[in-house]
C-alpha cells in the first residue's frame, strides 16, 4: 500500500499575514486582493501588535525608578495619586521608621481604598501605578505627597524621572472602504514611521489567488502537530486519476507522456467533435495511469483499492448555456471491484466559474 500527499482541498479564500505597504497618503493598505469580509480582517504590526478596528491605545503607567524595599518614616508617609477618575490622598500606616517591599505597599494601598489606579508589584520589586479608567492620550497618572520621593516617584535629583505618566495612542483605528473594484483597509489618520504591517483577510472568489476562482486549493496541508496529511486506497486512486487528467500533456519536461490534451480542446467550435476528443483523451490518460501503476508495483506495493483496474464509463456533456464548458463524468473501477466516480468541469479560463456567483454548480446539483 502506498501513500501520497493530499492535494485538493476546499478553498477558504483566506490570506494569512500578507506583508503590505502603505499608499502615498500613509493611510491605505495595498493588499494584493480585495477584502471580502470585515469580520475576518486582522492587522498585525511589527509581528506583535494586533490593531483592532477602533485603534490601539495604552493606559498611563507610572513605574518607580528604584526597587524596593522602601525605607519609610513617619514624617514622609503621605502619598497623593491622581488619575482621570479622581484624586486620592492616603496616609500610610507608619509610626516608626520601617522598611516595606513593593508588594506590601501595593496591598496596603488597596486595603486603604485606592481606586483611581491599580498598584502592583511588577515582580522585580518596583511599584507600578496604572490608570484603569481610560486609555490613550486622555489617560494619566500623577503622584505627589511627602512619600512620593521615598517610593521612587519624582526624585528631585533625577530630572528624567517624571512625576507623571501619560497614556499613548499607538495606532489609529481603520475602516474597510471601497477602493477600485473591491474594498481595502484604510487607517483613519496617517501612520508615522516604517512599521512592518501584515494583514490577514478573506478575499472574493473571483480574485482568490489560492484557488484562482475554482473553489479548490491544490496545496499541501498539515495537522496541528506539523505532520503532512496523506491519502491512500480509493482516495489515492481518485487523486491520481484527477492529476493525470488535469495536467497538460507535455508540461512535465521529465515525463512528457504524462497528462492529457483536454484543456487544449476547450473553446473549439465543433462541439460534438470536441466531446468525442475529450472522451478519447480521458481514456488514453487513464490507460497511461494503469501502465504507471504496473511499473510502480515492481518497486512498491500497490494495494487493490488504489490500483486502476478498468474504466467503466466516460460521459462528456456540453453545458446547455455555454458551449465552451464541458461536464465530464468518469467512473473507474479499482482492483477490489469498487467503483470510483470522478466529476470534472472544464471551461475556458475567465468565462464561467466552477461554481458561479449564484452559488449553483454547473451541470447539476453538487454530489
mmCIF file of C-alpha atoms in Angstrom:
data_model
loop_
_atom_site.group_PDB
_atom_site.id
_atom_site.type_symbol
_atom_site.label_atom_id
_atom_site.label_comp_id
_atom_site.label_asym_id
_atom_site.label_seq_id
_atom_site.Cartn_x
_atom_site.Cartn_y
_atom_site.Cartn_z
ATOM 1 C CA UNK A 1 0.000 0.000 0.000
ATOM 2 C CA UNK A 2 1.387 3.396 -0.988
ATOM 3 C CA UNK A 3 0.752 6.865 0.379
ATOM 4 C CA UNK A 4 0.508 10.249 -1.309
ATOM 5 C CA UNK A 5 0.181 13.788 -0.051
ATOM 6 C CA UNK A 6 -3.388 15.031 -0.294
ATOM 7 C CA UNK A 7 -3.505 17.950 -2.701
ATOM 8 C CA UNK A 8 -7.084 19.100 -3.275
ATOM 9 C CA UNK A 9 -8.917 20.979 -0.517
ATOM 10 C CA UNK A 10 -11.976 23.225 -0.402
ATOM 11 C CA UNK A 11 -10.530 26.715 -0.666
ATOM 12 C CA UNK A 12 -11.154 29.051 2.268
ATOM 13 C CA UNK A 13 -10.124 32.137 0.245
ATOM 14 C CA UNK A 14 -8.099 33.256 3.295
ATOM 15 C CA UNK A 15 -4.815 35.158 3.036
ATOM 16 C CA UNK A 16 -2.716 34.944 6.204
ATOM 17 C CA UNK A 17 -0.273 37.659 7.300
ATOM 18 C CA UNK A 18 0.345 39.195 3.894
ATOM 19 C CA UNK A 19 3.050 41.864 4.148
ATOM 20 C CA UNK A 20 1.533 45.074 2.783
ATOM 21 C CA UNK A 21 2.731 48.610 2.173
ATOM 22 C CA UNK A 22 1.125 51.957 2.850
ATOM 23 C CA UNK A 23 -0.070 54.078 -0.053
ATOM 24 C CA UNK A 24 1.346 57.558 -0.649
ATOM 25 C CA UNK A 25 -1.170 59.049 1.803
ATOM 26 C CA UNK A 26 0.122 56.720 4.588
ATOM 27 C CA UNK A 27 -3.438 55.523 5.221
ATOM 28 C CA UNK A 28 -4.492 52.989 2.561
ATOM 29 C CA UNK A 29 -3.106 49.456 2.877
ATOM 30 C CA UNK A 30 -2.231 47.938 -0.500
ATOM 31 C CA UNK A 31 -3.465 44.356 -0.215
ATOM 32 C CA UNK A 32 -2.856 42.173 -3.263
ATOM 33 C CA UNK A 33 -6.535 41.146 -3.355
ATOM 34 C CA UNK A 34 -9.765 42.915 -2.389
ATOM 35 C CA UNK A 35 -11.104 42.161 1.092
ATOM 36 C CA UNK A 36 -14.423 40.324 1.216
ATOM 37 C CA UNK A 37 -15.291 40.394 4.913
ATOM 38 C CA UNK A 38 -14.676 42.834 7.727
ATOM 39 C CA UNK A 39 -15.092 40.206 10.433
ATOM 40 C CA UNK A 40 -12.155 38.118 9.211
ATOM 41 C CA UNK A 41 -9.689 41.012 8.927
ATOM 42 C CA UNK A 42 -6.644 41.197 11.210
ATOM 43 C CA UNK A 43 -3.913 43.846 11.081
ATOM 44 C CA UNK A 44 -0.616 42.933 12.763
ATOM 45 C CA UNK A 45 2.189 45.459 13.191
ATOM 46 C CA UNK A 46 5.827 44.536 13.827
ATOM 47 C CA UNK A 47 4.779 40.917 14.489
ATOM 48 C CA UNK A 48 3.417 41.742 17.941
ATOM 49 C CA UNK A 49 0.708 44.423 17.916
ATOM 50 C CA UNK A 50 -2.769 43.381 16.791
ATOM 51 C CA UNK A 51 -4.663 46.532 15.810
ATOM 52 C CA UNK A 52 -8.423 46.401 16.475
ATOM 53 C CA UNK A 53 -10.750 48.413 14.264
ATOM 54 C CA UNK A 54 -11.105 51.175 16.866
ATOM 55 C CA UNK A 55 -7.317 51.547 17.138
ATOM 56 C CA UNK A 56 -4.725 50.585 19.709
ATOM 57 C CA UNK A 57 -4.101 52.742 22.779
ATOM 58 C CA UNK A 58 -2.386 52.044 26.076
ATOM 59 C CA UNK A 59 -3.184 53.486 29.508
ATOM 60 C CA UNK A 60 -0.795 55.562 31.568
ATOM 61 C CA UNK A 61 1.575 53.517 33.725
ATOM 62 C CA UNK A 62 3.982 55.111 36.184
ATOM 63 C CA UNK A 63 6.785 52.885 37.470
ATOM 64 C CA UNK A 64 9.019 53.697 40.404
ATOM 65 C CA UNK A 65 12.598 54.282 39.322
ATOM 66 C CA UNK A 66 14.037 52.376 42.295
ATOM 67 C CA UNK A 67 13.166 48.919 43.506
ATOM 68 C CA UNK A 68 12.016 48.064 46.990
ATOM 69 C CA UNK A 69 12.238 47.552 49.820
ATOM 70 C CA UNK A 70 11.433 51.185 50.642
ATOM 71 C CA UNK A 71 12.508 52.932 53.844
ATOM 72 C CA UNK A 72 9.524 54.850 55.236
ATOM 73 C CA UNK A 73 9.498 57.368 58.074
ATOM 74 C CA UNK A 74 6.512 58.887 59.929
ATOM 75 C CA UNK A 75 7.214 62.403 58.587
ATOM 76 C CA UNK A 76 7.068 61.252 54.948
ATOM 77 C CA UNK A 77 4.102 58.923 54.823
ATOM 78 C CA UNK A 78 1.506 60.748 52.689
ATOM 79 C CA UNK A 79 1.022 59.869 49.018
ATOM 80 C CA UNK A 80 -1.455 61.509 46.628
ATOM 81 C CA UNK A 81 -2.349 59.693 43.415
ATOM 82 C CA UNK A 82 -4.294 61.483 40.692
ATOM 83 C CA UNK A 83 -5.865 59.894 37.621
ATOM 84 C CA UNK A 84 -8.805 60.813 35.333
ATOM 85 C CA UNK A 85 -11.236 59.198 37.774
ATOM 86 C CA UNK A 86 -10.184 61.489 40.608
ATOM 87 C CA UNK A 87 -7.608 62.158 43.315
ATOM 88 C CA UNK A 88 -6.975 60.182 46.468
ATOM 89 C CA UNK A 89 -4.656 61.029 49.330
ATOM 90 C CA UNK A 90 -3.636 58.197 51.625
ATOM 91 C CA UNK A 91 -1.556 58.359 54.794
ATOM 92 C CA UNK A 92 0.494 55.193 55.076
ATOM 93 C CA UNK A 93 0.416 53.431 58.434
ATOM 94 C CA UNK A 94 3.939 54.381 59.554
ATOM 95 C CA UNK A 95 4.538 55.212 63.248
ATOM 96 C CA UNK A 96 8.244 54.360 63.353
ATOM 97 C CA UNK A 97 10.862 54.033 60.619
ATOM 98 C CA UNK A 98 10.093 50.837 58.739
ATOM 99 C CA UNK A 99 11.197 49.016 55.599
ATOM 100 C CA UNK A 100 8.494 47.621 53.262
ATOM 101 C CA UNK A 101 8.525 45.801 49.956
ATOM 102 C CA UNK A 102 6.640 46.942 46.867
ATOM 103 C CA UNK A 103 4.162 44.094 47.302
ATOM 104 C CA UNK A 104 3.425 45.108 50.909
ATOM 105 C CA UNK A 105 2.870 48.734 49.873
ATOM 106 C CA UNK A 106 0.607 47.710 46.990
ATOM 107 C CA UNK A 107 -1.532 45.598 49.313
ATOM 108 C CA UNK A 108 -1.805 48.433 51.843
ATOM 109 C CA UNK A 109 -2.864 50.951 49.201
ATOM 110 C CA UNK A 110 -5.565 48.571 48.042
ATOM 111 C CA UNK A 111 -6.775 47.977 51.584
ATOM 112 C CA UNK A 112 -6.960 51.711 52.140
ATOM 113 C CA UNK A 113 -9.424 52.031 49.259
ATOM 114 C CA UNK A 114 -7.266 53.254 46.397
ATOM 115 C CA UNK A 115 -9.432 53.134 43.259
ATOM 116 C CA UNK A 116 -8.019 55.683 40.829
ATOM 117 C CA UNK A 117 -5.098 53.464 39.869
ATOM 118 C CA UNK A 118 -4.100 49.862 40.372
ATOM 119 C CA UNK A 119 -0.858 49.485 42.343
ATOM 120 C CA UNK A 120 1.082 46.299 41.939
ATOM 121 C CA UNK A 121 4.500 44.787 42.295
ATOM 122 C CA UNK A 122 5.891 44.237 38.797
ATOM 123 C CA UNK A 123 7.716 41.144 40.001
ATOM 124 C CA UNK A 124 11.093 42.842 40.311
ATOM 125 C CA UNK A 125 10.470 44.978 43.387
ATOM 126 C CA UNK A 126 9.225 48.081 41.565
ATOM 127 C CA UNK A 127 5.924 49.784 42.285
ATOM 128 C CA UNK A 128 3.706 50.248 39.225
ATOM 129 C CA UNK A 129 0.689 52.560 39.132
ATOM 130 C CA UNK A 130 -1.632 52.068 36.143
ATOM 131 C CA UNK A 131 -4.712 54.053 35.184
ATOM 132 C CA UNK A 132 -7.745 51.772 34.983
ATOM 133 C CA UNK A 133 -10.376 54.255 33.821
ATOM 134 C CA UNK A 134 -9.118 55.391 30.416
ATOM 135 C CA UNK A 135 -6.629 54.603 27.663
ATOM 136 C CA UNK A 136 -4.738 56.702 25.151
ATOM 137 C CA UNK A 137 -3.885 60.378 25.410
ATOM 138 C CA UNK A 138 -6.718 61.019 27.897
ATOM 139 C CA UNK A 139 -5.128 58.665 30.413
ATOM 140 C CA UNK A 140 -2.637 59.858 33.029
ATOM 141 C CA UNK A 141 -1.278 59.041 36.482
ATOM 142 C CA UNK A 142 0.293 61.662 38.759
ATOM 143 C CA UNK A 143 1.992 61.056 42.123
ATOM 144 C CA UNK A 144 2.744 63.660 44.772
ATOM 145 C CA UNK A 145 2.989 63.955 48.535
ATOM 146 C CA UNK A 146 5.700 63.623 51.154
ATOM 147 C CA UNK A 147 6.171 59.881 50.462
ATOM 148 C CA UNK A 148 6.466 60.231 46.655
ATOM 149 C CA UNK A 149 10.257 60.552 46.599
ATOM 150 C CA UNK A 150 10.692 57.740 49.123
ATOM 151 C CA UNK A 151 8.566 55.440 46.972
ATOM 152 C CA UNK A 152 10.674 56.194 43.907
ATOM 153 C CA UNK A 153 8.436 58.686 42.116
ATOM 154 C CA UNK A 154 9.782 62.060 41.018
ATOM 155 C CA UNK A 155 13.188 62.204 42.694
ATOM 156 C CA UNK A 156 14.443 65.751 42.686
ATOM 157 C CA UNK A 157 17.952 64.799 41.584
ATOM 158 C CA UNK A 158 16.856 62.732 38.607
ATOM 159 C CA UNK A 159 15.394 65.087 36.035
ATOM 160 C CA UNK A 160 14.411 62.377 33.517
ATOM 161 C CA UNK A 161 12.142 60.576 36.025
ATOM 162 C CA UNK A 162 8.693 62.141 35.693
ATOM 163 C CA UNK A 163 6.119 62.566 38.421
ATOM 164 C CA UNK A 164 3.512 61.987 35.789
ATOM 165 C CA UNK A 165 2.831 59.293 33.180
ATOM 166 C CA UNK A 166 0.677 59.825 30.107
ATOM 167 C CA UNK A 167 -1.199 57.211 28.062
ATOM 168 C CA UNK A 168 -0.478 56.869 24.365
ATOM 169 C CA UNK A 169 -2.417 56.327 21.145
ATOM 170 C CA UNK A 170 -0.155 53.821 19.396
ATOM 171 C CA UNK A 171 -2.086 53.296 16.166
ATOM 172 C CA UNK A 172 -5.342 54.791 14.861
ATOM 173 C CA UNK A 173 -8.481 52.902 14.005
ATOM 174 C CA UNK A 174 -9.203 51.697 10.492
ATOM 175 C CA UNK A 175 -12.150 51.047 8.198
ATOM 176 C CA UNK A 176 -12.843 48.790 5.228
ATOM 177 C CA UNK A 177 -13.684 51.101 2.327
ATOM 178 C CA UNK A 178 -14.278 50.782 -1.398
ATOM 179 C CA UNK A 179 -11.126 51.067 -3.476
ATOM 180 C CA UNK A 180 -11.159 50.360 -7.196
ATOM 181 C CA UNK A 181 -13.085 47.150 -7.878
ATOM 182 C CA UNK A 182 -13.128 45.985 -4.267
ATOM 183 C CA UNK A 183 -12.614 47.036 -0.668
ATOM 184 C CA UNK A 184 -9.369 47.622 1.197
ATOM 185 C CA UNK A 185 -8.460 48.770 4.729
ATOM 186 C CA UNK A 186 -7.678 52.405 5.423
ATOM 187 C CA UNK A 187 -6.330 53.943 8.635
ATOM 188 C CA UNK A 188 -8.269 56.963 9.864
ATOM 189 C CA UNK A 189 -5.142 59.103 10.199
ATOM 190 C CA UNK A 190 -1.713 58.780 8.526
ATOM 191 C CA UNK A 191 0.742 56.265 10.005
ATOM 192 C CA UNK A 192 4.155 57.534 11.071
ATOM 193 C CA UNK A 193 7.401 55.617 10.879
ATOM 194 C CA UNK A 194 8.115 52.451 8.921
ATOM 195 C CA UNK A 195 6.305 49.609 10.699
ATOM 196 C CA UNK A 196 6.078 46.122 9.234
ATOM 197 C CA UNK A 197 2.365 45.616 8.544
ATOM 198 C CA UNK A 198 0.788 42.215 7.938
ATOM 199 C CA UNK A 199 -2.868 41.744 7.027
ATOM 200 C CA UNK A 200 -4.956 38.567 7.246
ATOM 201 C CA UNK A 201 -8.276 38.561 5.403
ATOM 202 C CA UNK A 202 -10.710 36.662 3.202
ATOM 203 C CA UNK A 203 -10.971 37.699 -0.415
ATOM 204 C CA UNK A 204 -13.646 37.348 -3.075
ATOM 205 C CA UNK A 205 -13.884 34.104 -5.055
ATOM 206 C CA UNK A 206 -13.216 35.846 -8.358
ATOM 207 C CA UNK A 207 -9.941 37.344 -7.060
ATOM 208 C CA UNK A 208 -8.665 34.468 -4.914
ATOM 209 C CA UNK A 209 -5.056 33.590 -5.711
ATOM 210 C CA UNK A 210 -5.176 30.352 -3.749
ATOM 211 C CA UNK A 211 -7.749 28.626 -5.942
ATOM 212 C CA UNK A 212 -7.952 31.007 -8.940
ATOM 213 C CA UNK A 213 -11.762 31.014 -8.741
ATOM 214 C CA UNK A 214 -12.030 27.211 -8.879
ATOM 215 C CA UNK A 215 -13.065 26.735 -5.217
ATOM 216 C CA UNK A 216 -10.367 24.028 -4.963
ATOM 217 C CA UNK A 217 -6.947 24.716 -3.487
ATOM 218 C CA UNK A 218 -4.195 22.409 -4.688
ATOM 219 C CA UNK A 219 -1.591 22.536 -1.960
ATOM 220 C CA UNK A 220 -0.206 20.553 0.949
ATOM 221 C CA UNK A 221 -1.746 20.824 4.394
ATOM 222 C CA UNK A 222 -0.536 19.726 7.802
ATOM 223 C CA UNK A 223 -2.028 18.657 11.106
ATOM 224 C CA UNK A 224 -1.747 20.788 14.241
ATOM 225 C CA UNK A 225 1.217 18.580 15.171
ATOM 226 C CA UNK A 226 3.065 19.513 11.967
ATOM 227 C CA UNK A 227 2.585 16.181 10.187
ATOM 228 C CA UNK A 228 1.727 16.146 6.485
ATOM 229 C CA UNK A 229 -1.720 14.791 5.578
ATOM 230 C CA UNK A 230 -1.612 11.715 3.344
ATOM 231 C CA UNK A 231 -4.249 9.703 1.484
ATOM 232 C CA UNK A 232 -4.411 6.059 0.452
ATOM 233 C CA UNK A 233 -6.605 3.401 -1.193
ATOM 234 C CA UNK A 234 -9.659 4.772 -3.113
ATOM 235 C CA UNK A 235 -8.796 8.362 -2.238
ATOM 236 C CA UNK A 236 -5.339 7.902 -3.712
ATOM 237 C CA UNK A 237 -6.812 6.452 -6.902
ATOM 238 C CA UNK A 238 -9.264 9.351 -7.137
ATOM 239 C CA UNK A 239 -6.455 11.907 -6.788
ATOM 240 C CA UNK A 240 -4.081 10.080 -9.152
ATOM 241 C CA UNK A 241 -6.759 9.964 -11.859
ATOM 242 C CA UNK A 242 -7.619 13.642 -11.450
ATOM 243 C CA UNK A 243 -3.956 14.666 -11.545
ATOM 244 C CA UNK A 244 -3.235 12.962 -14.847
ATOM 245 C CA UNK A 245 -6.468 14.308 -16.385
ATOM 246 C CA UNK A 246 -5.899 17.892 -15.255
ATOM 247 C CA UNK A 247 -2.212 18.024 -16.220
ATOM 248 C CA UNK A 248 -1.454 19.373 -19.703
ATOM 249 C CA UNK A 249 0.210 16.721 -21.812
ATOM 250 C CA UNK A 250 3.912 17.505 -22.253
ATOM 251 C CA UNK A 251 4.046 20.083 -19.465
ATOM 252 C CA UNK A 252 6.282 17.836 -17.348
ATOM 253 C CA UNK A 253 9.726 18.040 -19.017
ATOM 254 C CA UNK A 254 10.853 14.767 -17.416
ATOM 255 C CA UNK A 255 7.726 12.746 -18.284
ATOM 256 C CA UNK A 256 6.189 14.279 -21.401
ATOM 257 C CA UNK A 257 3.795 11.343 -21.780
ATOM 258 C CA UNK A 258 2.059 12.321 -18.525
ATOM 259 C CA UNK A 259 -1.189 14.302 -18.750
ATOM 260 C CA UNK A 260 -3.960 14.902 -21.273
ATOM 261 C CA UNK A 261 -4.954 17.313 -24.042
ATOM 262 C CA UNK A 262 -8.362 18.052 -22.534
ATOM 263 C CA UNK A 263 -7.690 21.690 -21.615
ATOM 264 C CA UNK A 264 -6.484 22.457 -25.129
ATOM 265 C CA UNK A 265 -9.745 21.130 -26.576
ATOM 266 C CA UNK A 266 -11.925 23.646 -24.747
ATOM 267 C CA UNK A 267 -13.092 26.560 -26.857
ATOM 268 C CA UNK A 268 -13.203 24.730 -30.181
ATOM 269 C CA UNK A 269 -16.248 25.431 -32.384
ATOM 270 C CA UNK A 270 -17.210 21.874 -33.266
ATOM 271 C CA UNK A 271 -18.923 20.948 -30.020
ATOM 272 C CA UNK A 272 -19.785 17.356 -30.978
ATOM 273 C CA UNK A 273 -16.253 16.634 -32.196
ATOM 274 C CA UNK A 274 -14.747 18.206 -29.091
ATOM 275 C CA UNK A 275 -16.798 15.975 -26.797
ATOM 276 C CA UNK A 276 -15.536 12.887 -28.632
ATOM 277 C CA UNK A 277 -11.948 14.077 -28.449
ATOM 278 C CA UNK A 278 -12.251 14.762 -24.712
ATOM 279 C CA UNK A 279 -13.662 11.276 -24.149
ATOM 280 C CA UNK A 280 -10.756 9.756 -26.064
ATOM 281 C CA UNK A 281 -8.250 11.895 -24.158
ATOM 282 C CA UNK A 282 -9.699 10.702 -20.846
ATOM 283 C CA UNK A 283 -9.350 7.035 -21.790
ATOM 284 C CA UNK A 284 -5.787 7.476 -23.085
ATOM 285 C CA UNK A 285 -4.689 9.322 -19.932
ATOM 286 C CA UNK A 286 -6.201 6.692 -17.642
ATOM 287 C CA UNK A 287 -4.582 3.939 -19.708
ATOM 288 C CA UNK A 288 -1.214 5.639 -19.094
ATOM 289 C CA UNK A 289 -2.049 5.728 -15.376
ATOM 290 C CA UNK A 290 -2.631 1.966 -15.448
ATOM 291 C CA UNK A 291 0.762 1.408 -17.053
ATOM 292 C CA UNK A 292 2.368 3.692 -14.496
ATOM 293 C CA UNK A 293 0.900 1.682 -11.642
ATOM 294 C CA UNK A 294 2.185 -1.555 -13.196
ATOM 295 C CA UNK A 295 5.720 -0.162 -13.179
ATOM 296 C CA UNK A 296 5.219 1.240 -9.680
ATOM 297 C CA UNK A 297 4.199 -2.193 -8.373
ATOM 298 C CA UNK A 298 7.643 -3.549 -9.336
ATOM 299 C CA UNK A 299 9.250 -1.388 -6.657
ATOM 300 C CA UNK A 300 6.429 -0.535 -4.247
ATOM 301 C CA UNK A 301 3.340 -2.286 -3.009
ATOM 302 C CA UNK A 302 0.199 -1.030 -4.758
ATOM 303 C CA UNK A 303 -2.985 -2.082 -2.981
ATOM 304 C CA UNK A 304 -6.008 -3.356 -4.872
ATOM 305 C CA UNK A 305 -8.058 -0.390 -3.639
ATOM 306 C CA UNK A 306 -5.693 2.148 -5.192
ATOM 307 C CA UNK A 307 -4.980 0.225 -8.397
ATOM 308 C CA UNK A 308 -6.920 1.276 -11.504
ATOM 309 C CA UNK A 309 -8.471 -1.875 -12.969
ATOM 310 C CA UNK A 310 -10.927 -0.610 -15.588
ATOM 311 C CA UNK A 311 -12.638 2.490 -16.966
ATOM 312 C CA UNK A 312 -16.354 1.698 -16.733
ATOM 313 C CA UNK A 313 -17.869 4.825 -18.242
ATOM 314 C CA UNK A 314 -16.913 8.209 -19.676
ATOM 315 C CA UNK A 315 -19.589 10.814 -20.383
ATOM 316 C CA UNK A 316 -18.832 14.239 -21.810
ATOM 317 C CA UNK A 317 -21.664 16.767 -21.961
ATOM 318 C CA UNK A 318 -21.507 20.412 -23.050
ATOM 319 C CA UNK A 319 -23.204 22.911 -20.806
ATOM 320 C CA UNK A 320 -26.646 23.874 -22.061
ATOM 321 C CA UNK A 321 -25.984 27.629 -21.929
ATOM 322 C CA UNK A 322 -22.237 27.768 -22.610
ATOM 323 C CA UNK A 323 -20.769 25.571 -25.385
ATOM 324 C CA UNK A 324 -17.234 26.247 -24.119
ATOM 325 C CA UNK A 325 -17.950 24.433 -20.853
ATOM 326 C CA UNK A 326 -17.976 20.649 -20.564
ATOM 327 C CA UNK A 327 -19.017 18.388 -17.717
ATOM 328 C CA UNK A 328 -17.033 15.156 -17.683
ATOM 329 C CA UNK A 329 -18.323 12.193 -15.661
ATOM 330 C CA UNK A 330 -15.890 9.303 -15.325
ATOM 331 C CA UNK A 331 -16.490 6.041 -13.453
ATOM 332 C CA UNK A 332 -13.480 3.789 -12.895
ATOM 333 C CA UNK A 333 -13.131 0.535 -11.022
ATOM 334 C CA UNK A 334 -10.291 -0.466 -8.746
ATOM 335 C CA UNK A 335 -8.851 -3.949 -8.438
ATOM 336 C CA UNK A 336 -11.102 -4.598 -5.428
ATOM 337 C CA UNK A 337 -14.170 -4.164 -7.628
ATOM 338 C CA UNK A 338 -15.260 -0.848 -6.100
ATOM 339 C CA UNK A 339 -16.394 1.973 -8.425
ATOM 340 C CA UNK A 340 -14.797 5.421 -8.071
ATOM 341 C CA UNK A 341 -16.557 8.377 -9.684
ATOM 342 C CA UNK A 342 -14.827 11.497 -10.990
ATOM 343 C CA UNK A 343 -16.742 14.705 -11.760
ATOM 344 C CA UNK A 344 -14.843 17.441 -13.580
ATOM 345 C CA UNK A 345 -15.909 20.729 -15.155
ATOM 346 C CA UNK A 346 -13.671 22.019 -17.941
ATOM 347 C CA UNK A 347 -14.144 25.602 -19.063
ATOM 348 C CA UNK A 348 -12.303 28.356 -20.878
ATOM 349 C CA UNK A 349 -10.454 30.467 -18.265
ATOM 350 C CA UNK A 350 -12.356 33.521 -17.027
ATOM 351 C CA UNK A 351 -15.645 32.643 -18.764
ATOM 352 C CA UNK A 352 -17.593 30.524 -16.254
ATOM 353 C CA UNK A 353 -16.525 29.559 -12.725
ATOM 354 C CA UNK A 354 -16.863 26.001 -11.466
ATOM 355 C CA UNK A 355 -19.461 27.291 -9.041
ATOM 356 C CA UNK A 356 -20.854 30.576 -10.175
ATOM 357 C CA UNK A 357 -21.580 33.679 -8.172
ATOM 358 C CA UNK A 358 -25.203 32.499 -7.964
ATOM 359 C CA UNK A 359 -23.902 29.552 -5.879
ATOM 360 C CA UNK A 360 -25.145 26.983 -8.447
ATOM 361 C CA UNK A 361 -22.966 24.121 -9.635
ATOM 362 C CA UNK A 362 -22.621 23.767 -13.381
ATOM 363 C CA UNK A 363 -24.006 20.509 -14.747
ATOM 364 C CA UNK A 364 -26.376 19.799 -11.878
ATOM 365 C CA UNK A 365 -26.510 19.863 -8.085
ATOM 366 C CA UNK A 366 -23.361 19.053 -6.057
ATOM 367 C CA UNK A 367 -22.842 15.450 -5.122
#
